[in-house]
Amino acid sequence: MWGLRRWGLTALGLRGVGIGWRRELAHFIDRWQGLGFVEVLAEHLSPTGPLPEPLVRLRERGVPVVLHAVSLGLGSAEPPEPRRLDGLARLSERLGAVCVSEHLAFVRAGGLESGHLLPVQRSEEALEVLTENIRLAEAALPVPLALENVASLFEWPDAAFHEADLLRGVLAHTQASLLLDVANLHAQVLNHGTDADAVLAAVPRERLAYVHVAGGIQRGGLYHDTHAHPLPEGPLALLERLAARLGPVPVMLERDDRFPPEAELAAELTWMEQALERGIARHAEAKHARAHPHTEPSTTPGGARNPAPPATRDGAHPHAEPTTKLGGARSTEPHATRDGAHPHTEPTTKLSGATLGREFIPEDRERHS
């Protein structure tokens, strides 16, 4: 079985499974030999100061780096500030970043900072301002720009079109690619009834940069995309559905707080890989069926049919036992708890093994004994 790091070539040449680089995770990431790519928060680095040594080592290993920003405010009425664009341009060149990614959101108005990524009003006027700001950013950056859909706790009234139409409009009027956050999409489905299928259908493979997956929690009647809780079922099901539509896609895990033990982090990455594998299998079967409409569905290399698992009432596919053993032992599939989160279970594939091409160098036992 080849590793997922070989899969998923899209708009920017990224592939495989990656992770958001955080100082708290640097040791874990440093030992991940099958790492597909890392995403680095621009606001955590100085445009002119020294880069963290672990990031320098990743660059020397040839690991692709994405520079991720949260403060441009492309959806604001004002154009993006030149000093912020200049800082991103400097950092992207120093990191050798394949792209800069930002959010389809606004974060300030009239000199006041919101402190949150606020949704863009879905109107023709707002779309015109948004796309003009995006074009200004594209012209100022030395690398391509990727744009991320956001999760919101409210929506502006009197929307002229749906979220899928917003994404189509942005892609039609700019050269940017799309960073699809399926965790944010999951939040939008739960909080606002967003049509997930319409959003997934709005993503052309040639304009997809990469995919975000993250955990969250249901609280106060709303789903919060926290990046600090275990992965729930919903984002994994959406990842599977996306891969079933497009085939292999590059995907990464975001974790910003409440960093779990390494074994639990490895388990979440395994769940992502398994969701990808199921989606890719469905994509291959659908492609085979279109090419050979009068033949039996394609089979696995071992000769056994490998159909997609049956859909549940909400359209998500339950985590069935995988047909592929990981690292010589059958992996444990997650089970959702009442709040939709997977309990932190000990994965059967340890950090010293390999999981679909993701290998970890074992630590010095004495250091942590």
Short mmCIF file of C-alpha atoms in Angstrom, two decimals:
data_model
loop_
_atom_site.label_atom_id
_atom_site.label_comp_id
_atom_site.label_asym_id
_atom_site.label_seq_id
_atom_site.Cartn_x
_atom_site.Cartn_y
_atom_site.Cartn_z
CA MET A 1 0.00 0.00 0.00
CA TRP A 2 1.47 3.39 -1.00
CA GLY A 3 1.42 6.27 1.42
CA LEU A 4 -1.13 9.06 1.34
CA ARG A 5 1.72 11.52 1.06
CA ARG A 6 1.92 10.48 -2.62
CA TRP A 7 -1.72 11.37 -3.20
CA GLY A 8 -3.62 14.60 -3.56
CA LEU A 9 -1.77 16.74 -6.11
CA THR A 10 -3.98 19.81 -6.71
CA ALA A 11 -3.76 23.50 -7.66
CA LEU A 12 -0.54 24.30 -5.78
CA GLY A 13 1.21 20.96 -6.00
CA LEU A 14 0.55 20.00 -2.37
CA ARG A 15 -0.12 16.37 -1.60
CA GLY A 16 -0.64 14.01 1.29
CA VAL A 17 -1.51 14.69 4.92
CA GLY A 18 -0.09 17.68 6.77
CA ILE A 19 -0.54 19.60 9.99
CA GLY A 20 -0.56 23.14 11.30
CA TRP A 21 2.88 23.89 12.72
CA ARG A 22 2.75 24.99 16.36
CA ARG A 23 5.68 25.23 18.78
CA GLU A 24 3.91 22.80 21.11
CA LEU A 25 3.80 20.22 18.30
CA ALA A 26 7.28 20.87 16.89
CA HIS A 27 8.84 17.73 18.39
CA PHE A 28 6.02 15.52 17.08
CA ILE A 29 6.22 17.10 13.62
CA ASP A 30 10.02 16.89 13.54
CA ARG A 31 9.85 13.08 13.85
CA TRP A 32 7.14 12.65 11.19
CA GLN A 33 9.04 11.31 8.20
CA GLY A 34 6.01 10.97 5.91
CA LEU A 35 4.83 14.54 6.49
CA GLY A 36 3.08 15.96 3.44
CA PHE A 37 3.27 19.67 4.29
CA VAL A 38 2.97 22.16 7.15
CA GLU A 39 0.98 25.35 7.53
CA VAL A 40 2.56 28.18 9.56
CA LEU A 41 0.64 31.06 11.13
CA ALA A 42 2.04 34.34 9.82
CA GLU A 43 1.03 36.25 12.93
CA HIS A 44 3.27 33.98 15.04
CA LEU A 45 6.44 34.95 13.15
CA SER A 46 8.43 38.12 12.61
CA PRO A 47 8.90 39.12 8.96
CA THR A 48 12.54 40.01 9.70
CA GLY A 49 13.45 38.07 12.86
CA PRO A 50 15.03 34.61 13.01
CA LEU A 51 12.86 31.65 12.07
CA PRO A 52 12.29 28.91 14.69
CA GLU A 53 14.94 26.21 14.33
CA PRO A 54 12.38 23.38 13.87
CA LEU A 55 10.92 25.27 10.88
CA VAL A 56 14.39 25.68 9.42
CA ARG A 57 14.92 21.91 9.71
CA LEU A 58 11.62 21.23 7.94
CA ARG A 59 12.67 23.50 5.09
CA GLU A 60 16.00 21.67 4.85
CA ARG A 61 14.07 18.38 4.62
CA GLY A 62 12.15 19.81 1.69
CA VAL A 63 8.77 19.80 3.45
CA PRO A 64 6.41 22.21 1.64
CA VAL A 65 5.32 25.20 3.74
CA VAL A 66 2.08 27.18 3.49
CA LEU A 67 1.93 30.62 5.14
CA HIS A 68 -1.48 31.09 6.78
CA ALA A 69 -2.77 34.56 7.75
CA VAL A 70 -5.75 35.67 9.81
CA SER A 71 -5.51 39.48 9.86
CA LEU A 72 -5.67 40.83 6.29
CA GLY A 73 -9.42 41.37 6.48
CA LEU A 74 -10.10 40.87 2.79
CA GLY A 75 -13.84 41.30 3.34
CA SER A 76 -13.45 44.75 4.91
CA ALA A 77 -14.63 47.90 3.15
CA GLU A 78 -11.06 49.23 3.39
CA PRO A 79 -8.32 47.70 1.21
CA PRO A 80 -5.77 45.44 2.92
CA GLU A 81 -3.05 47.41 4.68
CA PRO A 82 0.21 47.63 2.67
CA ARG A 83 2.33 46.91 5.76
CA ARG A 84 0.49 43.63 6.34
CA LEU A 85 0.87 42.62 2.71
CA ASP A 86 4.56 43.54 2.80
CA GLY A 87 5.07 41.41 5.93
CA LEU A 88 3.36 38.43 4.29
CA ALA A 89 5.44 38.87 1.15
CA ARG A 90 8.68 38.92 3.15
CA LEU A 91 7.73 35.88 5.23
CA SER A 92 6.58 33.87 2.23
CA GLU A 93 9.93 34.42 0.51
CA ARG A 94 11.95 33.59 3.64
CA LEU A 95 9.97 30.39 4.21
CA GLY A 96 9.95 29.41 0.56
CA ALA A 97 6.16 29.12 0.95
CA VAL A 98 4.17 27.53 -1.86
CA CYS A 99 1.33 29.97 -1.17
CA VAL A 100 -0.25 32.37 1.30
CA SER A 101 -3.72 31.49 2.57
CA GLU A 102 -6.27 33.84 4.14
CA HIS A 103 -9.94 33.88 5.07
CA LEU A 104 -13.01 35.14 3.27
CA ALA A 105 -13.81 37.37 6.22
CA PHE A 106 -13.48 40.84 7.65
CA VAL A 107 -11.77 41.60 10.94
CA ARG A 108 -11.82 45.41 11.26
CA ALA A 109 -13.89 48.46 10.39
CA GLY A 110 -13.34 52.13 11.12
CA GLY A 111 -10.09 51.38 12.92
CA LEU A 112 -11.72 48.90 15.30
CA GLU A 113 -10.56 45.27 15.46
CA SER A 114 -13.22 42.58 15.84
CA GLY A 115 -10.92 39.94 17.32
CA HIS A 116 -12.82 37.36 15.26
CA LEU A 117 -13.14 36.24 11.67
CA LEU A 118 -16.53 37.72 10.77
CA PRO A 119 -18.55 36.49 7.78
CA VAL A 120 -18.75 38.52 4.59
CA GLN A 121 -22.18 39.83 3.68
CA ARG A 122 -23.51 37.86 0.73
CA SER A 123 -24.47 40.71 -1.58
CA GLU A 124 -23.27 41.83 -5.00
CA GLU A 125 -21.74 44.99 -3.51
CA ALA A 126 -19.85 43.07 -0.82
CA LEU A 127 -18.64 40.52 -3.37
CA GLU A 128 -17.31 43.33 -5.56
CA VAL A 129 -15.35 44.83 -2.65
CA LEU A 130 -14.09 41.40 -1.59
CA THR A 131 -12.82 40.46 -5.03
CA GLU A 132 -11.11 43.84 -5.48
CA ASN A 133 -9.29 43.39 -2.16
CA ILE A 134 -8.29 39.87 -3.20
CA ARG A 135 -6.84 41.19 -6.46
CA LEU A 136 -4.85 43.81 -4.54
CA ALA A 137 -3.44 41.07 -2.30
CA GLU A 138 -2.62 38.85 -5.27
CA ALA A 139 -0.69 41.69 -6.91
CA ALA A 140 1.33 42.34 -3.73
CA LEU A 141 2.29 38.74 -2.96
CA PRO A 142 5.12 36.85 -4.68
CA VAL A 143 3.28 33.51 -4.33
CA PRO A 144 -0.29 32.36 -5.09
CA LEU A 145 -3.15 33.20 -2.74
CA ALA A 146 -5.58 30.60 -1.36
CA LEU A 147 -8.86 31.63 0.29
CA GLU A 148 -10.64 29.85 3.13
CA ASN A 149 -14.35 29.60 3.91
CA VAL A 150 -15.11 30.54 7.51
CA ALA A 151 -17.34 29.30 10.34
CA SER A 152 -19.66 31.92 11.81
CA LEU A 153 -21.97 32.20 14.78
CA PHE A 154 -24.32 34.55 12.89
CA GLU A 155 -25.28 35.44 9.34
CA TRP A 156 -26.11 38.81 7.85
CA PRO A 157 -29.80 39.27 6.98
CA ASP A 158 -31.13 39.56 3.43
CA ALA A 159 -28.44 37.45 1.78
CA ALA A 160 -28.67 37.71 -2.00
CA PHE A 161 -27.13 34.29 -2.61
CA HIS A 162 -25.88 31.16 -0.88
CA GLU A 163 -22.39 30.33 0.42
CA ALA A 164 -21.67 28.11 -2.58
CA ASP A 165 -22.42 31.08 -4.86
CA LEU A 166 -20.01 33.25 -2.86
CA LEU A 167 -17.22 30.74 -3.48
CA ARG A 168 -18.07 30.53 -7.18
CA GLY A 169 -18.08 34.32 -7.46
CA VAL A 170 -14.68 34.65 -5.80
CA LEU A 171 -13.15 31.98 -8.03
CA ALA A 172 -14.73 33.52 -11.15
CA HIS A 173 -13.38 37.04 -10.52
CA THR A 174 -9.90 36.28 -9.11
CA GLN A 175 -6.96 33.97 -9.77
CA ALA A 176 -7.01 32.65 -6.19
CA SER A 177 -7.44 29.01 -5.29
CA LEU A 178 -9.63 27.64 -2.50
CA LEU A 179 -8.64 26.37 0.91
CA LEU A 180 -11.72 24.34 1.80
CA ASP A 181 -12.19 23.99 5.56
CA VAL A 182 -14.57 21.06 6.03
CA ALA A 183 -14.70 21.72 9.79
CA ASN A 184 -15.97 25.24 9.07
CA LEU A 185 -18.44 23.81 6.57
CA HIS A 186 -19.62 21.35 9.24
CA ALA A 187 -20.21 24.30 11.58
CA GLN A 188 -22.17 26.17 8.91
CA VAL A 189 -24.37 23.14 8.28
CA LEU A 190 -25.21 22.80 11.98
CA ASN A 191 -25.53 26.51 12.78
CA HIS A 192 -27.18 27.87 9.64
CA GLY A 193 -28.43 24.94 7.58
CA THR A 194 -25.86 25.51 4.82
CA ASP A 195 -26.17 23.07 1.92
CA ALA A 196 -22.94 21.05 2.21
CA ASP A 197 -23.46 19.28 -1.11
CA ALA A 198 -23.80 22.62 -2.92
CA VAL A 199 -20.57 23.89 -1.37
CA LEU A 200 -18.68 20.69 -2.24
CA ALA A 201 -20.02 20.89 -5.80
CA ALA A 202 -18.71 24.47 -6.08
CA VAL A 203 -15.11 23.28 -5.65
CA PRO A 204 -13.36 22.53 -8.97
CA ARG A 205 -10.37 20.27 -8.50
CA GLU A 206 -8.08 22.56 -10.48
CA ARG A 207 -8.81 25.45 -8.07
CA LEU A 208 -8.52 23.49 -4.80
CA ALA A 209 -5.34 24.31 -2.88
CA TYR A 210 -5.80 22.05 0.16
CA VAL A 211 -8.26 21.10 2.91
CA HIS A 212 -8.52 21.91 6.63
CA VAL A 213 -9.88 19.50 9.25
CA ALA A 214 -10.25 20.47 12.92
CA GLY A 215 -12.16 19.63 16.07
CA GLY A 216 -14.87 21.58 17.81
CA ILE A 217 -17.65 21.40 20.35
CA GLN A 218 -21.39 21.97 20.62
CA ARG A 219 -22.11 24.67 23.20
CA GLY A 220 -25.02 27.01 23.85
CA GLY A 221 -27.01 25.66 20.93
CA LEU A 222 -24.22 26.36 18.44
CA TYR A 223 -21.26 24.43 17.10
CA HIS A 224 -17.92 26.12 17.80
CA ASP A 225 -14.90 25.39 15.61
CA THR A 226 -12.38 25.50 18.45
CA HIS A 227 -9.30 23.71 17.07
CA ALA A 228 -8.98 22.47 20.65
CA HIS A 229 -11.25 19.42 20.83
CA PRO A 230 -11.27 15.93 19.27
CA LEU A 231 -12.38 15.49 15.67
CA PRO A 232 -16.14 14.92 15.43
CA GLU A 233 -17.77 12.70 12.84
CA GLY A 234 -19.06 15.54 10.65
CA PRO A 235 -15.80 16.96 9.23
CA LEU A 236 -14.45 13.47 8.56
CA ALA A 237 -17.64 12.55 6.69
CA LEU A 238 -17.36 15.74 4.62
CA LEU A 239 -13.71 14.95 3.86
CA GLU A 240 -14.77 11.52 2.63
CA ARG A 241 -17.50 13.03 0.45
CA LEU A 242 -15.06 15.56 -1.01
CA ALA A 243 -12.57 12.80 -1.88
CA ALA A 244 -15.42 10.76 -3.37
CA ARG A 245 -16.10 13.70 -5.71
CA LEU A 246 -12.55 14.81 -6.55
CA GLY A 247 -10.31 11.87 -5.73
CA PRO A 248 -7.13 12.38 -3.67
CA VAL A 249 -6.86 15.80 -2.01
CA PRO A 250 -4.17 17.27 0.28
CA VAL A 251 -5.51 17.70 3.80
CA MET A 252 -4.15 18.93 7.12
CA LEU A 253 -5.12 18.92 10.79
CA GLU A 254 -5.46 22.18 12.72
CA ARG A 255 -4.81 22.03 16.46
CA ASP A 256 -4.26 25.28 18.37
CA ASP A 257 -4.93 24.48 22.03
CA ARG A 258 -5.42 21.65 24.54
CA PHE A 259 -2.72 19.72 22.73
CA PRO A 260 -3.34 15.99 23.28
CA PRO A 261 -0.79 13.25 23.91
CA GLU A 262 1.06 12.20 20.78
CA ALA A 263 -0.80 8.90 20.55
CA GLU A 264 -4.14 10.72 20.40
CA LEU A 265 -2.84 13.16 17.81
CA ALA A 266 -1.59 10.24 15.72
CA ALA A 267 -5.02 8.61 16.04
CA GLU A 268 -6.76 11.70 14.65
CA LEU A 269 -4.37 11.79 11.70
CA THR A 270 -5.14 8.12 11.11
CA TRP A 271 -8.89 8.83 11.09
CA MET A 272 -8.29 11.51 8.47
CA GLU A 273 -6.29 9.09 6.34
CA GLN A 274 -9.00 6.47 6.61
CA ALA A 275 -11.70 8.98 5.60
CA LEU A 276 -9.57 9.91 2.59
CA GLU A 277 -9.03 6.27 1.70
CA ARG A 278 -12.76 5.53 1.79
CA GLY A 279 -13.54 8.58 -0.34
CA ILE A 280 -10.83 7.74 -2.86
CA ALA A 281 -12.19 4.19 -3.13
CA ARG A 282 -15.68 5.56 -3.82
CA HIS A 283 -14.24 7.95 -6.42
CA ALA A 284 -12.43 5.09 -8.16
CA GLU A 285 -15.56 2.93 -8.20
CA ALA A 286 -17.66 5.77 -9.62
CA LYS A 287 -15.04 6.44 -12.29
CA HIS A 288 -14.92 2.75 -13.18
CA ALA A 289 -18.71 2.59 -13.36
CA ARG A 290 -18.81 5.56 -15.75
CA ALA A 291 -16.14 4.01 -17.96
CA HIS A 292 -17.70 0.53 -17.86
CA PRO A 293 -21.43 0.97 -17.27
CA HIS A 294 -22.26 -2.70 -17.91
CA THR A 295 -19.59 -4.34 -15.76
CA GLU A 296 -19.39 -5.31 -12.11
CA PRO A 297 -17.99 -2.68 -9.67
CA SER A 298 -14.22 -2.60 -9.30
CA THR A 299 -12.62 -4.80 -6.69
CA THR A 300 -9.77 -4.45 -4.27
CA PRO A 301 -6.37 -5.94 -5.17
CA GLY A 302 -7.25 -8.97 -3.08
CA GLY A 303 -10.32 -9.62 -5.18
CA ALA A 304 -12.94 -8.59 -2.64
CA ARG A 305 -15.43 -5.92 -3.53
CA ASN A 306 -14.78 -2.66 -1.68
CA PRO A 307 -18.08 -0.71 -1.71
CA ALA A 308 -18.68 2.53 0.14
CA PRO A 309 -20.28 2.10 3.56
CA PRO A 310 -24.04 2.70 3.77
CA ALA A 311 -25.14 6.25 4.51
CA THR A 312 -26.71 7.14 7.83
CA ARG A 313 -29.80 9.34 8.13
CA ASP A 314 -27.75 12.55 7.93
CA GLY A 315 -25.90 11.35 4.85
CA ALA A 316 -22.61 10.68 6.64
CA HIS A 317 -20.89 7.36 6.26
CA PRO A 318 -20.20 5.54 9.50
CA HIS A 319 -16.61 4.57 10.24
CA ALA A 320 -16.64 0.95 9.18
CA GLU A 321 -13.73 -1.37 9.79
CA PRO A 322 -11.05 -0.53 7.21
CA THR A 323 -10.11 -3.16 4.66
CA THR A 324 -6.46 -2.14 4.85
CA LYS A 325 -4.43 -2.96 7.95
CA LEU A 326 -2.22 -0.15 9.15
CA GLY A 327 1.27 -0.99 10.24
CA GLY A 328 0.38 -4.66 10.54
CA ALA A 329 -2.48 -4.18 13.00
CA ARG A 330 -6.10 -3.32 12.34
CA SER A 331 -6.66 0.25 13.44
CA THR A 332 -9.38 1.23 15.84
CA GLU A 333 -12.13 3.31 14.21
CA PRO A 334 -13.48 6.23 16.23
CA HIS A 335 -16.99 6.21 17.61
CA ALA A 336 -18.88 9.45 18.11
CA THR A 337 -19.97 10.43 21.60
CA ARG A 338 -23.18 12.32 22.34
CA ASP A 339 -21.60 15.68 21.44
CA GLY A 340 -20.28 14.29 18.17
CA ALA A 341 -16.66 14.06 19.27
CA HIS A 342 -14.55 10.94 19.13
CA PRO A 343 -13.25 9.75 22.47
CA HIS A 344 -9.49 9.77 22.80
CA THR A 345 -8.69 6.14 22.24
CA GLU A 346 -5.27 4.58 22.07
CA PRO A 347 -4.55 3.85 18.39
CA THR A 348 -3.33 0.38 17.55
CA THR A 349 -0.60 1.83 15.33
CA LYS A 350 2.06 3.34 17.58
CA LEU A 351 4.31 6.30 16.84
CA SER A 352 7.21 3.95 16.17
CA GLY A 353 5.36 2.32 13.27
CA ALA A 354 4.10 3.51 9.92
CA THR A 355 0.55 4.47 9.06
CA LEU A 356 -0.11 4.57 5.32
CA GLY A 357 3.28 6.12 4.75
CA ARG A 358 3.26 8.38 7.83
CA GLU A 359 6.29 7.26 9.82
CA PHE A 360 7.44 8.42 13.22
CA ILE A 361 10.95 8.17 14.61
CA PRO A 362 10.76 6.64 18.10
CA GLU A 363 11.82 8.88 20.94
CA ASP A 364 14.65 8.20 23.34
CA ARG A 365 12.94 6.11 25.99
CA GLU A 366 15.07 7.50 28.81
CA ARG A 367 14.08 11.08 28.03
CA HIS A 368 10.43 10.44 28.87
CA SER A 369 10.73 7.57 31.32
#
